[in-house]
Amino acid sequence: MAPIFPEEENEEETKREMRPMQLDMLSEMDDAGSSMAMDVDDLEAMEILNEGGLVSDNKLADADFFNKFDDDFDDTDIN
Amino acid sequence: MIGVMNSVEAVITSIQGLSASSEDLSALHDLLRGAQDSLRAEPDVNFSTLDQLDASKHSLGYLYFLEVLTCGPVSKEKVSYEIPIISRFINSCEAGQIRLASDKFVSLCKRLKDHVLELRDPLRGVGPLLTAVQKLQVSTKRLTALHPDLLQLCLQAKSYKSGFSILSDDIVEVDQPKDLFLYCYYGGMICIGLKRFQKALELLYNVVTAPMHQVNAIALEAYKKYILVSLIHNGQFTNSLPKCASTAAQRNFKTFSGPYIELGNCYNDGKIGELEALVVAKSAEFENDKNLGLVKQAVSSLYKRNILRLTQKYLTLSLQDIANMVQLGNAKEAEMHVLQMIQDGQIHALINQKDGMVRFLEDPEQYKSSEMIEVMDSVIQRTIGLSKNLLAMDESLSCDPLYLGKVGRERQRYDFGDDFDTVPQKFSM
């Protein structure tokens, strides 16, 4: 049932009432976390060996993991 | 009594006699390890052998026999026969005993998972595996090898609430990285199914930012869903990965996620027509990834995002105005979206159905109710607990020889002069 409120404004008045301007007191906060990319091992050595660089499909680790689920994630999937 | 026992009956007798105390169990375990090869080769070992044992009192020995009996390829009939036997053992076994042979217990449970999937009845495995996880876990902070298997079954059985029950614990101890990747990825999908998008984002974020030597396929799929859930929940897309993501992820994820990056950028522009056209153009890729449903949710969320932006600018608007501004078909569609957003708590508004006017209200929450105080207290307690865990981990890492060795190498690379003590030689590795 739609929430209803009694008519208060004059119909002849503008139907769009805007909010007063608000100052943005807080700037957007950065993503939490460290400022450096997380290196698992020696970066220079990995770059020399092209580890961690651009890779082809067949170099994906755990490529055989199970991911053959039904695609159920639309608006009709209500739990 | 250590040594190889050739007689099945002797092994049974030992199990019956040595299952009472921890000292006896230690001796029994040595005995069983020594006897397992001969048990495998013993033709007299069959399921009726288990009748001589009590699964709850003789759990360790029972496990050894059950593992021998269920190994190897089986027929479909045998699969149906074994499922209830394994399930009953999981429900009856004593946690302390099975933890002594955790590898075997995990192997047995994975076998149960394979069996129920072969019969296309994943729901049959959910209850037993949930019990198995609870018995295997030494603490709720430790991830087990069975967590991903349980979540996989819950997803395939669409038993999302059962899966969610193991996602509320804060995991801080992990043995195998792949287990964590799968736990967070499957867990994220469970949360998506329950529309708990904030929790889904946290779990998917963990996979996306996990350390990795090379690009991980699980993390890549998690990144795709991370983008979509970010659009649905936050109404925006950030082109750059989180700063703490690995170098491998920073360099490669975008290469493999082209359609999703395009979708995110198009979403940021806020033009629904272009977004829908893009979805149609890339539908094959989204369908192939089984993400089309989630993509459709993202498209739907753009309407909501645009309506949300209107509430920041206007106090009142007509439904027709809303429909025109966010490119909905008519005032009725606008009303449906506004109603849904009110029900979901995304906006606070009143609709006058007489004149089709919507009044946007401020959030009535004053954050001073007893319920809100309980929520805040719970969050604070959790934060304190996590902080203590982090401090303990930091202290432990500070004493780790591998870590100290690496720090020693880094300090030698960067010459800090005499201001810093050098790491003792024995830690330079």
mmCIF file of C-alpha atoms in Angstrom, chain B residues 15-16 19 49-63 89 92-94 97:
data_model
loop_
_atom_site.group_PDB
_atom_site.id
_atom_site.type_symbol
_atom_site.label_atom_id
_atom_site.label_comp_id
_atom_site.label_asym_id
_atom_site.label_seq_id
_atom_site.Cartn_x
_atom_site.Cartn_y
_atom_site.Cartn_z
ATOM 1 C CA ILE B 15 40.291 -49.947 17.821
ATOM 2 C CA GLN B 16 37.795 -51.149 20.413
ATOM 3 C CA SER B 19 39.722 -45.329 21.643
ATOM 4 C CA THR B 49 33.071 -55.048 9.138
ATOM 5 C CA LEU B 50 31.888 -51.651 10.360
ATOM 6 C CA ASP B 51 29.113 -53.321 12.358
ATOM 7 C CA GLN B 52 31.713 -54.234 14.957
ATOM 8 C CA LEU B 53 32.504 -50.590 15.583
ATOM 9 C CA ASP B 54 30.613 -47.670 17.093
ATOM 10 C CA ALA B 55 31.005 -44.583 14.901
ATOM 11 C CA SER B 56 30.785 -42.222 17.873
ATOM 12 C CA LYS B 57 33.157 -44.100 20.218
ATOM 13 C CA HIS B 58 35.586 -45.526 17.664
ATOM 14 C CA SER B 59 35.547 -42.610 15.227
ATOM 15 C CA LEU B 60 39.226 -42.735 14.311
ATOM 16 C CA GLY B 61 39.243 -46.429 13.499
ATOM 17 C CA TYR B 62 35.859 -46.213 11.800
ATOM 18 C CA LEU B 63 37.226 -43.419 9.624
ATOM 19 C CA PHE B 89 29.294 -41.341 10.187
ATOM 20 C CA SER B 92 27.904 -39.511 14.732
ATOM 21 C CA CYS B 93 31.676 -39.155 14.780
ATOM 22 C CA GLU B 94 33.560 -37.556 17.634
ATOM 23 C CA GLN B 97 39.120 -38.218 17.004
#
